[in-house]
Each structure stands twice: as C-alpha cells, then as structure tokens.
XYZ file of C-alpha atoms in Angstrom:
566
model
C 0.031 -0.237 -0.162
C 2.956 2.120 0.834
C 4.264 1.774 -2.868
C 0.632 2.454 -4.269
C 0.299 5.518 -2.244
C 3.772 6.825 -3.375
C 3.166 6.021 -6.998
C -0.172 7.833 -6.769
C 1.705 10.848 -5.544
C 4.367 11.028 -8.291
C 1.667 10.502 -10.876
C -0.740 13.500 -9.849
C 1.966 15.859 -9.227
C 4.592 15.142 -11.820
C 3.014 13.332 -14.739
C -0.699 13.686 -15.305
C -2.399 16.391 -17.119
C -5.624 18.205 -16.580
C -7.280 21.273 -16.664
C -8.251 23.495 -13.580
C -11.091 23.040 -11.466
C -12.339 26.512 -9.584
C -11.978 25.956 -5.954
C -14.580 28.464 -4.950
C -16.806 26.942 -7.082
C -18.804 23.576 -7.707
C -18.279 20.738 -10.080
C -21.280 18.594 -11.516
C -21.975 15.117 -10.451
C -19.644 12.476 -12.333
C -18.924 8.582 -11.835
C -15.842 7.768 -10.021
C -14.951 5.022 -12.457
C -15.901 1.588 -11.864
C -16.310 2.366 -8.154
C -20.310 2.673 -8.260
C -19.797 5.755 -6.669
C -21.327 9.159 -8.199
C -19.844 12.261 -6.794
C -19.650 16.122 -6.923
C -17.093 18.541 -5.995
C -18.376 21.324 -3.639
C -16.812 24.601 -2.999
C -13.053 24.046 -1.340
C -12.594 21.078 -3.348
C -14.851 18.511 -1.267
C -15.638 15.602 -2.895
C -18.965 14.716 -1.806
C -20.832 11.276 -2.500
C -23.879 12.041 -4.405
C -25.135 8.534 -4.882
C -24.150 4.829 -4.555
C -24.973 2.046 -6.691
C -25.911 -0.758 -4.261
C -24.828 -3.507 -7.019
C -21.355 -2.294 -7.280
C -18.262 -2.213 -5.130
C -19.028 1.049 -3.360
C -22.729 -0.508 -2.439
C -20.918 -3.205 -0.367
C -19.583 -0.585 1.901
C -20.933 1.927 4.400
C -20.515 5.034 2.221
C -23.814 7.085 1.934
C -24.782 10.354 -0.006
C -23.361 13.372 1.684
C -20.135 11.824 2.620
C -17.126 13.936 2.116
C -14.109 11.883 0.608
C -10.927 13.422 2.139
C -8.267 11.082 0.855
C -7.759 7.986 -1.303
C -5.100 5.630 -0.273
C -3.358 8.256 1.844
C -3.692 11.118 -1.134
C -5.601 14.264 -0.104
C -8.605 15.026 -2.422
C -8.662 18.755 -1.353
C -5.763 19.937 -3.624
C -5.161 20.582 -7.111
C -7.587 18.324 -9.160
C -9.149 15.651 -7.008
C -10.465 13.777 -10.252
C -6.654 13.112 -11.349
C -5.862 11.701 -7.804
C -9.057 9.424 -8.378
C -8.616 8.439 -11.781
C -4.866 7.598 -11.005
C -5.817 5.476 -7.837
C -8.277 3.284 -9.725
C -5.293 2.498 -12.251
C -2.746 1.764 -9.615
C -5.111 -0.668 -7.476
C -6.277 -2.363 -10.481
C -2.688 -3.261 -11.160
C -2.608 -4.326 -7.490
C -4.343 -5.555 -4.822
C -7.799 -3.745 -5.901
C -8.368 -1.934 -2.497
C -9.279 1.570 -2.477
C -9.420 2.899 1.049
C -10.972 6.522 1.601
C -10.950 8.590 4.436
C -14.512 9.996 5.050
C -16.004 12.563 6.852
C -19.794 12.035 7.924
C -20.718 15.092 10.017
C -18.303 15.603 12.609
C -17.088 11.870 12.327
C -14.021 10.568 10.284
C -13.536 6.994 9.227
C -11.813 4.601 6.632
C -14.072 2.895 3.905
C -12.413 0.284 1.932
C -13.857 -1.039 -1.209
C -12.488 -3.888 -3.523
C -12.260 -3.358 -7.512
C -11.468 -6.289 -9.681
C -7.861 -6.811 -10.532
C -7.535 -6.178 -14.156
C -3.710 -5.407 -14.374
C -1.746 -2.513 -15.550
C -1.739 -0.496 -18.860
C 1.002 -1.531 -21.170
C 3.460 1.269 -22.043
C 1.862 1.151 -25.543
C -1.803 1.087 -24.429
C -4.135 0.934 -25.775
C -2.188 -1.068 -28.227
C -0.991 -4.347 -27.114
C -2.464 -4.236 -23.851
C -4.495 -6.844 -22.092
C -6.208 -4.320 -19.808
C -7.578 -2.148 -22.868
C -8.495 -5.307 -24.822
C -10.758 -6.325 -21.490
C -12.192 -2.991 -21.429
C -13.249 -3.252 -25.173
C -14.815 -6.491 -24.744
C -16.614 -5.212 -21.602
C -17.871 -2.330 -23.633
C -19.161 -4.261 -26.387
C -21.229 -6.519 -24.088
C -22.560 -3.178 -22.596
C -23.362 -1.573 -25.896
C -25.028 -4.688 -27.246
C -27.222 -5.134 -24.434
C -28.190 -1.120 -24.570
C -29.418 -1.681 -28.324
C -33.064 -1.616 -28.810
C -35.110 -3.439 -31.473
C -35.353 -0.419 -33.593
C -31.316 -0.062 -33.544
C -31.318 2.868 -30.999
C -29.187 2.615 -27.685
C -30.988 2.773 -24.272
C -27.817 3.820 -21.848
C -29.154 4.373 -18.269
C -32.240 6.397 -17.599
C -31.871 8.802 -20.567
C -33.651 8.900 -23.894
C -32.504 6.285 -26.494
C -29.817 7.445 -28.904
C -29.993 6.404 -32.735
C -29.199 8.854 -35.483
C -27.754 11.577 -33.898
C -23.686 11.900 -32.895
C -24.139 9.537 -30.162
C -25.891 6.754 -31.835
C -23.748 6.719 -34.728
C -20.344 6.851 -32.417
C -21.874 3.737 -30.626
C -22.312 1.854 -33.937
C -18.992 2.892 -35.115
C -17.376 1.797 -31.886
C -19.109 -1.784 -32.739
C -17.757 -1.548 -36.118
C -14.307 -0.707 -35.296
C -13.956 -3.883 -33.000
C -13.433 -5.953 -35.944
C -15.695 -8.744 -34.793
C -18.063 -10.013 -37.612
C -20.445 -11.273 -35.038
C -21.242 -7.421 -34.153
C -22.368 -6.460 -37.812
C -25.928 -7.717 -37.258
C -26.147 -5.081 -34.496
C -24.750 -2.354 -36.577
C -27.088 -3.361 -39.514
C -30.071 -3.076 -37.293
C -28.807 0.529 -36.926
C -27.757 1.549 -40.393
C -30.498 0.077 -42.799
C -33.382 1.820 -41.385
C -31.023 5.086 -41.207
C -30.078 4.735 -44.778
C -33.932 3.941 -45.613
C -34.725 7.290 -43.998
C -31.771 9.234 -45.473
C -33.380 8.439 -49.075
C -36.212 11.122 -48.451
C -34.229 13.256 -46.001
C -36.000 12.269 -42.797
C -32.712 11.207 -41.238
C -31.951 14.510 -39.664
C -33.613 17.528 -38.137
C -32.536 20.900 -36.363
C -28.848 21.556 -36.798
C -28.942 18.683 -39.649
C -25.240 18.954 -40.769
C -24.010 17.773 -37.375
C -25.911 14.716 -37.864
C -25.427 14.269 -41.464
C -21.804 13.915 -41.051
C -21.706 11.303 -38.326
C -24.467 9.396 -40.296
C -22.579 9.382 -43.492
C -19.076 8.193 -41.914
C -21.000 5.485 -40.184
C -22.972 4.429 -43.453
C -19.898 4.513 -45.535
C -17.665 2.480 -42.940
C -20.632 -0.057 -42.698
C -20.367 -0.254 -46.587
C -16.476 -0.785 -47.063
C -16.744 -3.435 -44.234
C -19.934 -5.352 -45.555
C -20.676 -4.460 -49.203
C -24.204 -4.209 -48.157
C -25.451 -2.177 -51.259
C -28.648 -1.635 -49.648
C -27.248 1.362 -47.775
C -26.032 2.910 -50.851
C -29.282 4.764 -52.071
C -29.469 6.433 -48.762
C -25.905 7.278 -48.734
C -26.116 9.026 -51.943
C -28.975 11.157 -51.105
C -27.258 11.951 -47.702
C -24.247 13.377 -49.760
C -26.617 15.187 -52.037
C -28.055 16.922 -49.053
C -24.518 17.873 -47.505
C -23.810 19.506 -51.012
C -26.739 21.479 -50.970
C -26.067 22.788 -47.597
C -22.489 23.817 -48.474
C -21.483 27.557 -48.539
C -17.944 29.200 -49.124
C -16.638 25.553 -49.076
C -17.731 24.597 -45.460
C -20.783 24.139 -43.507
C -22.617 25.751 -40.481
C -24.862 23.950 -37.933
C -27.754 23.601 -40.699
C -28.947 25.307 -43.595
C -29.243 28.164 -44.589
C -25.927 29.517 -43.158
C -25.922 32.888 -41.148
C -23.245 34.924 -42.762
C -23.117 36.830 -39.420
C -21.676 34.065 -37.556
C -17.862 34.059 -36.849
C -16.768 34.214 -40.717
C -18.661 33.193 -43.556
C -21.118 31.713 -41.422
C -19.067 28.615 -41.084
C -18.652 26.078 -38.222
C -15.960 23.601 -38.977
C -16.884 21.584 -35.963
C -20.172 20.693 -37.718
C -18.313 20.770 -41.275
C -15.536 18.643 -40.701
C -17.528 15.156 -40.426
C -19.438 16.297 -43.510
C -16.091 16.859 -45.340
C -14.972 13.370 -44.304
C -18.136 11.838 -45.513
C -17.720 13.415 -49.045
C -14.194 11.559 -48.958
C -15.081 8.316 -47.815
C -18.431 7.978 -49.653
C -16.617 8.453 -52.775
C -14.614 5.264 -51.857
C -17.927 3.489 -51.791
C -18.649 4.595 -55.084
C -21.002 7.488 -54.482
C -21.234 10.447 -56.853
C -20.259 13.659 -55.245
C -20.262 17.040 -57.026
C -16.663 17.557 -57.914
C -16.687 21.413 -57.294
C -18.278 21.236 -54.064
C -15.838 18.574 -53.028
C -12.738 20.605 -54.210
C -14.263 23.810 -52.259
C -14.454 21.549 -48.870
C -11.011 20.008 -49.136
C -9.506 23.430 -50.122
C -10.986 25.221 -47.424
C -9.402 22.953 -44.631
C -6.235 21.899 -46.465
C -4.881 25.682 -46.409
C -4.993 25.713 -42.498
C -2.832 22.584 -42.269
C 0.819 23.190 -41.269
C 0.069 26.795 -40.221
C -1.717 26.059 -36.729
C -4.932 24.685 -35.337
C -7.870 24.004 -38.120
C -9.907 27.140 -37.680
C -13.610 27.442 -35.947
C -14.732 29.000 -39.106
C -13.400 30.491 -42.473
C -10.478 32.502 -41.175
C -6.683 32.111 -40.389
C -5.286 28.934 -38.610
C -5.804 29.376 -34.787
C -2.563 29.777 -32.691
C -3.265 30.491 -29.125
C -4.565 27.090 -28.096
C -3.003 23.779 -28.203
C -5.898 22.077 -29.413
C -9.105 23.085 -31.028
C -11.541 20.683 -29.424
C -11.133 18.108 -32.030
C -10.773 19.776 -35.122
C -7.308 18.857 -35.967
C -8.129 15.425 -34.934
C -11.112 15.298 -37.307
C -8.962 16.438 -40.298
C -6.201 14.223 -39.587
C -8.777 11.191 -39.603
C -10.214 12.462 -42.854
C -6.975 13.536 -44.812
C -5.796 9.752 -43.764
C -8.356 8.626 -46.458
C -6.472 10.421 -49.015
C -3.183 8.756 -47.969
C -2.044 7.739 -51.330
C -1.711 11.480 -52.139
C 1.669 12.329 -50.519
C 0.466 16.118 -49.408
C -2.794 14.549 -47.646
C -0.770 12.088 -45.721
C 1.667 14.516 -44.588
C -1.181 16.821 -43.545
C -2.915 13.922 -41.737
C 0.216 12.771 -39.942
C 1.524 16.728 -38.962
C -2.182 17.384 -37.348
C -2.410 14.040 -35.632
C 1.109 14.824 -34.082
C -0.311 18.349 -33.021
C -3.026 16.459 -31.402
C -1.105 14.200 -29.293
C 1.293 16.956 -28.180
C -1.896 18.976 -26.623
C -2.404 16.008 -24.156
C -2.284 18.927 -21.331
C -5.422 20.342 -22.581
C -7.595 17.138 -22.772
C -11.126 18.640 -22.093
C -10.444 21.950 -23.941
C -13.598 23.217 -25.993
C -15.475 26.301 -26.567
C -18.567 24.578 -25.531
C -17.207 21.793 -23.568
C -14.298 19.422 -24.449
C -16.429 16.661 -25.702
C -15.190 16.525 -29.188
C -11.597 16.686 -28.069
C -12.251 13.331 -26.186
C -14.256 11.864 -29.158
C -11.565 12.429 -31.650
C -8.206 12.324 -29.864
C -7.743 8.450 -29.714
C -8.631 7.863 -33.357
C -6.261 10.798 -34.486
C -3.437 9.193 -32.653
C -3.330 6.157 -35.062
C -2.207 8.591 -37.835
C 1.063 9.856 -35.880
C 4.175 8.683 -38.066
C 6.391 6.089 -36.661
C 9.174 8.402 -35.506
C 6.612 10.371 -33.385
C 4.849 7.277 -31.593
C 6.677 8.125 -28.233
C 4.295 11.264 -28.378
C 1.395 9.213 -28.468
C 2.869 6.849 -25.621
C 3.468 10.133 -23.592
C -0.099 11.487 -24.120
C -1.695 8.046 -23.108
C 0.317 7.764 -20.126
C -0.576 11.382 -19.024
C -4.396 10.649 -19.436
C -4.720 7.077 -18.362
C -6.331 8.878 -15.125
C -9.015 10.458 -17.274
C -10.046 7.209 -19.048
C -9.997 5.176 -15.967
C -12.359 7.805 -14.363
C -14.742 7.486 -17.386
C -15.104 3.812 -16.933
C -18.331 2.699 -15.339
C -19.102 -0.479 -13.437
C -20.487 -3.074 -15.714
C -19.097 -1.492 -18.857
C -19.678 1.643 -20.926
C -17.977 5.125 -20.272
C -19.353 8.372 -18.646
C -17.722 11.802 -19.867
C -17.383 14.004 -16.830
C -18.159 17.739 -17.015
C -15.607 19.996 -18.937
C -13.767 22.360 -16.192
C -14.798 24.319 -14.374
C -18.359 23.048 -14.575
C -19.666 22.822 -18.019
C -21.847 19.425 -18.356
C -22.835 19.750 -22.119
C -21.186 16.463 -23.265
C -21.431 14.272 -20.061
C -22.810 10.973 -19.470
C -23.207 7.416 -20.834
C -24.525 8.129 -24.188
C -21.888 10.498 -25.200
C -18.849 8.770 -23.902
C -19.588 4.799 -24.505
C -19.118 4.807 -28.172
C -16.444 7.928 -28.207
C -14.160 6.515 -25.503
C -14.730 3.015 -26.841
C -13.412 4.042 -30.338
C -10.373 5.350 -28.465
C -9.712 1.703 -26.828
C -10.387 -0.041 -30.052
C -8.480 2.341 -32.417
C -5.401 0.158 -32.477
C -7.433 -2.519 -33.919
C -7.627 -0.532 -37.169
C -11.306 -1.666 -37.953
C -12.211 1.815 -39.616
C -10.923 3.379 -42.620
C -10.672 6.579 -40.329
C -8.501 4.646 -37.781
C -6.175 3.172 -40.571
C -7.981 0.050 -41.940
C -6.574 -0.519 -45.219
C -8.803 -0.291 -48.362
C -11.356 -3.258 -48.830
C -12.456 -5.217 -51.473
C -15.519 -3.078 -51.870
C -13.405 0.117 -52.095
C -13.139 2.117 -55.296
C -10.381 4.948 -56.023
C -11.941 8.231 -55.929
C -10.765 10.998 -57.983
C -8.292 13.462 -56.230
C -9.653 16.630 -55.139
C -8.927 19.283 -57.948
C -7.820 22.535 -56.971
C -4.519 24.217 -56.658
C -2.981 25.664 -53.347
C 0.474 27.115 -52.643
C 3.812 26.321 -53.536
C 6.313 23.447 -53.428
C 7.737 25.117 -50.367
C 4.528 24.937 -48.513
C 4.982 21.216 -48.267
C 7.565 21.899 -45.826
C 5.068 23.067 -43.294
C 3.549 19.848 -43.084
C 6.558 18.013 -41.845
C 6.622 16.537 -38.551
C 10.503 17.031 -38.210
C 11.875 19.951 -36.523
C 13.993 22.387 -38.392
C 17.890 21.495 -38.425
C 19.540 22.286 -35.218
C 16.650 22.007 -33.063
C 17.162 20.054 -29.722
C 14.148 19.397 -27.404
C 14.693 19.802 -23.811
C 11.040 20.323 -22.399
C 8.033 18.847 -22.738
C 4.813 20.205 -24.716
C 3.326 21.424 -21.664
C 6.292 23.179 -20.103
C 6.883 24.768 -23.643
C 3.313 25.964 -23.568
C 3.558 27.746 -20.042
C 7.280 29.118 -20.766
C 6.320 30.808 -24.128
C 2.447 31.410 -23.754
C 1.000 31.234 -20.448
C 2.067 31.460 -16.719
C 6.043 31.451 -17.248
C 6.942 33.655 -19.907
C 9.042 35.632 -17.975
C 11.290 32.567 -17.408
C 11.828 32.008 -21.265
C 15.333 33.163 -22.238
C 16.118 34.546 -25.326
C 18.087 31.554 -26.321
C 14.843 29.319 -25.469
C 12.787 31.277 -27.674
C 15.598 31.208 -30.630
C 15.530 27.440 -30.289
C 11.824 26.975 -30.430
C 11.781 29.003 -33.885
C 12.790 25.505 -34.973
C 10.337 23.407 -33.503
C 8.015 21.277 -35.841
C 4.916 22.791 -34.354
C 3.523 26.029 -36.016
C 1.959 26.870 -32.935
C 5.525 26.825 -30.831
C 7.318 28.643 -33.724
C 4.751 31.510 -33.508
C 4.752 31.695 -29.681
C 8.547 31.753 -29.563
C 8.585 34.582 -32.236
C 5.859 36.429 -30.758
C 7.484 36.456 -27.198
C 10.741 37.776 -28.930
C 8.683 40.547 -30.603
C 7.319 41.573 -27.138
C 10.697 41.664 -25.635
C 11.526 44.318 -28.336
C 15.058 44.354 -27.255
C 17.965 44.724 -29.648
C 19.080 41.122 -28.831
C 15.415 39.729 -29.265
C 14.946 41.647 -32.773
C 18.574 40.148 -33.919
C 17.302 36.650 -33.462
C 14.369 37.430 -35.464
C 16.503 39.207 -38.325
C 18.681 36.061 -38.526
C 15.639 33.891 -38.601
C 14.073 35.806 -41.533
C 17.279 34.675 -43.588
C 16.861 31.079 -42.475
C 17.033 28.509 -45.275
C 13.733 26.759 -43.541
C 10.618 28.645 -44.674
C 8.851 27.598 -41.495
C 11.488 29.470 -39.400
C 11.435 32.613 -41.703
C 7.701 32.447 -41.432
C 7.848 32.447 -37.712
C 10.231 35.492 -37.769
C 7.860 37.766 -39.719
C 5.026 36.534 -37.732
C 6.981 37.835 -34.576
C 7.559 41.262 -36.353
C 4.039 41.521 -37.893
C 2.303 40.473 -34.380
C 0.401 37.873 -36.483
C -2.958 37.057 -35.072
C -5.314 34.041 -35.957
C -8.863 35.731 -36.157
C -7.706 39.191 -37.414
C-alpha cells in the first residue's frame, strides 16, 4: 500500500495532465470510475458522495450520500484536481490488490472505508495498443453496448432517452464496427439499414442537420466498406446530395441556410469537418459527389494544415490554443483517407502529432471538450512512426481520465468540462466515443487506419491548386535543423505563452523557432517581438534569412504581431 500511495503521488504531481477546477465553485456530478460512486466537488474542492450503486463495489461498503471523501489511499483529495487523484488511484489498485481506502467525513466523524475493485492489471507502455487491460475494457464495453441496443437500432443508456441517428448513436455503432468482430455486424446493420432508408427521403436529420449528416455519412460508409451491403447506398447517395446542397463558401454551418454573420462566412467547422470526411469516404463507396463542392471543401481545410490549428470558421489557422476541440483530430482522420496522395498523408500526420502534443489540455473546448475526447484517440493512429513516443506520452498522461470515465458493468461516462460545463456528459456521449479510443489500434475503420477493402473504389483526387512546393515543408513532423528538445510540450506552452513567460530566455525562444509545431514557432517569435530588445530583434532578423521556410515565416509572425482571428 505504501508503494501504491507513493506512485499515486508521483503521477498526480509530476506526470498527469488536467485542466483547472475552480476551488471556489462547484463541479457537477461525475462517476468515479468503476467504483459505483457518483460524486460532486463542492466549494473548497470537497469531493462529496451524491449516490452509491448498491450492486457495485461501493454498494458493499458503508458509504452514503453526503459523505465527504477526504483522501484515497493516503492521498489528499482537497488539492489540485481531485479527479486526477481518483482516476490515478483506480489504475494503481487495479494493477495491485484492488483495494481503495477512502478517508470519509460524515458530519463530525471521520472513518476509513475500503472497497475492492477487480484486479485487471496495468496498462501496457503502448496502451491501448498491445494491452490486455485495454482489450478487456473493449470486450466489456461491447457487451454493454449490445445489451443497450433496442429493437429499432437505438441505444438505451441508463435512464436517459434512447439515442440512434444523432452523433451519440452513430459513435456507438462506429465503436461496434471498429472492434473488428463480424459477430457484431448484425447489431450495426439493425441501426444503419433503417437510417439509410430514412436518408433516401431526407427524414434522417432535423434541426442542426449538418451535425447529424456528417456522422451518419461516416457510419454508413464504414459499414458499406466493411460489408458490401449495397442496400445502404441509395440513402448514402441522397445524404451526400443533401450535404452538397447545404454547403456555403466551401464549408458548413450548424444547419442550412448558413447565417453569414456567424463567425466568418457563417461557417462552423466542428459541424463541417465530419461532412467533409463523409464526402471523401463516400466516394470510396462509389457514391457520386459534385466535384466542385468536393474541391471547395478540401481546399478550405487543407490551406490551414501546417500553419496552426484548424480554425473555427473561415479564417486563419488558430494559434493561441494547443488544441481546437477535435478539429485537428477530425482533419487528421479525414485526410488519412487520401493517404495515397503525399500532401494529404503529410497533413494527416502533422495534425495528428499536434493533437498528441496537446495532452495537457485534454478537455479544452468552446462549449465543452467533448469532441476533443471523441476524436483524440482515433487521430493518434495517424501519428508517424518517428513520433510514436508522443502518443505513448499522451496516453500515460491521460490514463487517469479514461479510468475515471469507465463505469461499473461497462460503458463510459464523460465528466463535465472544467470548470463546470456538463454539455457532453453521460453514458450516451462517452460509451461509443471512448470505446473508439480503446478499439482504435485494431484498425477496424478506415478513419482509424484500416486498409482499403475489396469494396473500395479509387476516388478521383480533389481538383484544386494551393500554395508552392515549399508549402509542403510546413506539413513536416520533423523539427528544423539544429533543434534540440529539452522541455515537454506542457512546459513549452507555459514558458512561451502562459504562466512562465518571464522565465523563457532569448536562447530558449530562438531554439523554439525551429520546432516542428507552427504553434510553438509562433509563440516563440511573438515573445521575442514582445521583448522588443536589440538582442531579441536580432534573433528574428537572422531567422528571417533561414533556409527553412517555417523559421522564416515565424520570424515575420513575430515582427508583424500575427494573430489568427484578425
């Protein structure tokens, strides 16, 4: 037990990444992994039991709603982010004796309460790839999802309303398809055939239709490429026709028509990127897509790759966040489908690597970090071999989060985005999404790296011109010559952009003008410009004459004060 406590302390303080909770506010209900405890975090970081599932490990103890959890296995829960401590403790004891001991306050009394979790082993160094624990979690989640499916193909998770043709239902069926088990095909078919039939008459989506069309199109296409079931093709064709009808300025908004006063050109790439992926993969199924609309969609997004994060709308690549709530990851998965074209393969690998290096903002998002979580694991499959250590670092840093999301009996429940945004919480959002993260290494989907199937057709490449040959350099995942990494991505972020800017030396900034990431290069250049000292400006002047165009571009960003939304 002493070893477990020491290991938890080490992980929480030095290795695990999370976003900040507000110690003066309250954090909504969340499941404490497979313990059967539902908790809130009240003012002062007081982890308070909200409910106990009687049939689960916590239900075999004396825990009651209202109890305050002061510590777990000797580690305080009133410092930093208690979720990290809880999630890390679960992983440690599952690899040890299974015993979680809470120090509990009930009124004026304090007591210890111990519950026993099943011992399932530790994650492997390369998890979820080549990992027995991950495989066991996949199989448990499969059983949970299959049991949740209703006769009409929808999924009933807990006490919520069934989900079927929206993002949540499509993610769940994509998860079942991703596992690679042919015995699961009938469950997916039960969902997709009625969906395709409704799509033939455009009765498959309502409200913010583009959100639904994108995920539906990916599901129908992946299902066809796996099975060759031509019954879904007429619906997929009409779905793609509807997508083309809704396009504006190369992209999509929440729905149709586009509101031009919304952001830039009225576009909202969170909704549009899955539609773009649909147009790519549907052509692999033999679907006819308007070539001009297809080229406009690819061009809008491709121009951002290599220059920062994929933007919210039709504006410059974003630079002041390390991630963009899934947009980089979506694009990496989409462009991977065009990996026979070198520039798209490179763009996919570049964006996927940026995603893995944003592990320190795992829940970041404009309206909540759900899509950050949904797409992160799938994008990891497209990181090039020489950067696979970045994926391992990400997954080791975030193991606490995934263990916290796991629920007793199977499934996942996504906790609220800090400080208290519950928009994408619950079993119906997370079961398919995080299941896809664990199953991604099986490469059961084209978007997670599966090879083309016997039903695949070679789609024509998108027909557009963009940039010069030197623009390809910006898609590289290699640092510029002379770069030597000494700090983690998290430390670089704080030294160049956030809390520790005053500590960044001129030499540190100069070195990071040569980083592979356009974000890091621009952060370093802007900081040199802000210093406005002769030595700093001399570094920028020298960089402006560098042989690497990425370094030259960073230098001019520093001089001009380049900003992404203006």
